[in-house]
CSV table of C-alpha atoms in Angstrom, one decimal:
chain,number,residue,atom,x,y,z
S,1,UNK,CA,55.3,62.3,124.6
S,2,UNK,CA,56.4,65.9,124.8
S,3,UNK,CA,53.4,67.2,122.8
S,4,UNK,CA,51.1,65.3,125.1
S,5,UNK,CA,52.9,66.4,128.3
S,6,UNK,CA,53.3,70.1,127.4
S,7,UNK,CA,51.1,70.9,124.4
S,8,UNK,CA,51.5,74.7,124.9
S,9,UNK,CA,55.3,74.3,124.3
S,10,UNK,CA,55.6,71.4,121.9
S,11,UNK,CA,53.7,70.0,118.9
S,12,UNK,CA,54.4,67.2,116.5
S,13,UNK,CA,54.5,67.7,112.7
S,14,UNK,CA,51.9,65.7,110.8
S,15,UNK,CA,54.2,64.9,107.9
S,16,UNK,CA,57.4,63.7,109.6
S,17,UNK,CA,56.4,63.1,113.2
S,18,UNK,CA,59.1,65.4,114.4
S,19,UNK,CA,58.8,67.6,117.5
S,20,UNK,CA,58.0,71.3,116.8
S,21,UNK,CA,58.9,73.8,119.4
S,22,UNK,CA,56.0,76.3,119.9
S,23,UNK,CA,57.4,78.4,122.7
S,24,UNK,CA,61.1,78.8,123.2
S,25,UNK,CA,60.6,80.7,126.5
S,26,UNK,CA,57.5,79.3,128.1
S,27,UNK,CA,56.1,81.2,131.1
S,28,UNK,CA,56.9,79.9,134.6
S,29,UNK,CA,53.6,78.1,135.0
S,30,UNK,CA,54.7,75.7,132.2
S,31,UNK,CA,58.2,75.1,133.5
S,32,UNK,CA,57.3,71.9,135.4
S,33,UNK,CA,55.4,70.4,132.4
S,34,UNK,CA,58.3,71.3,130.1
S,35,UNK,CA,60.8,69.6,132.4
S,36,UNK,CA,58.6,66.6,132.6
S,37,UNK,CA,58.4,66.5,128.8
S,38,UNK,CA,62.2,66.4,128.7
S,39,UNK,CA,62.3,63.5,131.1
S,40,UNK,CA,59.7,61.5,129.1
S,41,UNK,CA,61.3,62.2,125.7
S,42,UNK,CA,62.2,58.6,124.4
S,43,UNK,CA,65.1,59.9,122.3
S,44,UNK,CA,66.5,62.4,124.8
S,45,UNK,CA,66.3,65.1,122.1
S,46,UNK,CA,65.0,67.8,124.4
S,47,UNK,CA,67.1,69.9,126.6
S,48,UNK,CA,65.8,72.6,129.0
S,49,UNK,CA,67.8,75.6,130.3
S,50,UNK,CA,67.1,78.2,132.8
S,51,UNK,CA,67.0,81.8,131.5
S,52,UNK,CA,70.7,82.3,132.5
S,53,UNK,CA,71.6,79.3,130.2
S,54,UNK,CA,72.3,76.8,132.9
S,55,UNK,CA,70.7,73.4,132.6
S,56,UNK,CA,67.4,73.2,134.3
């Protein structure tokens, strides 16, 4: 779901199906999509932090 929700930030490996992080610090215009991807992650494997390190 994350690769579909925020394709500029996440991809999925063809071989193993694992999530690949494309942009560790996405620009502000992608923050909402990145947070939504975190919410939709079925395994809860994504965490999002603000630049100061606090949970977003």
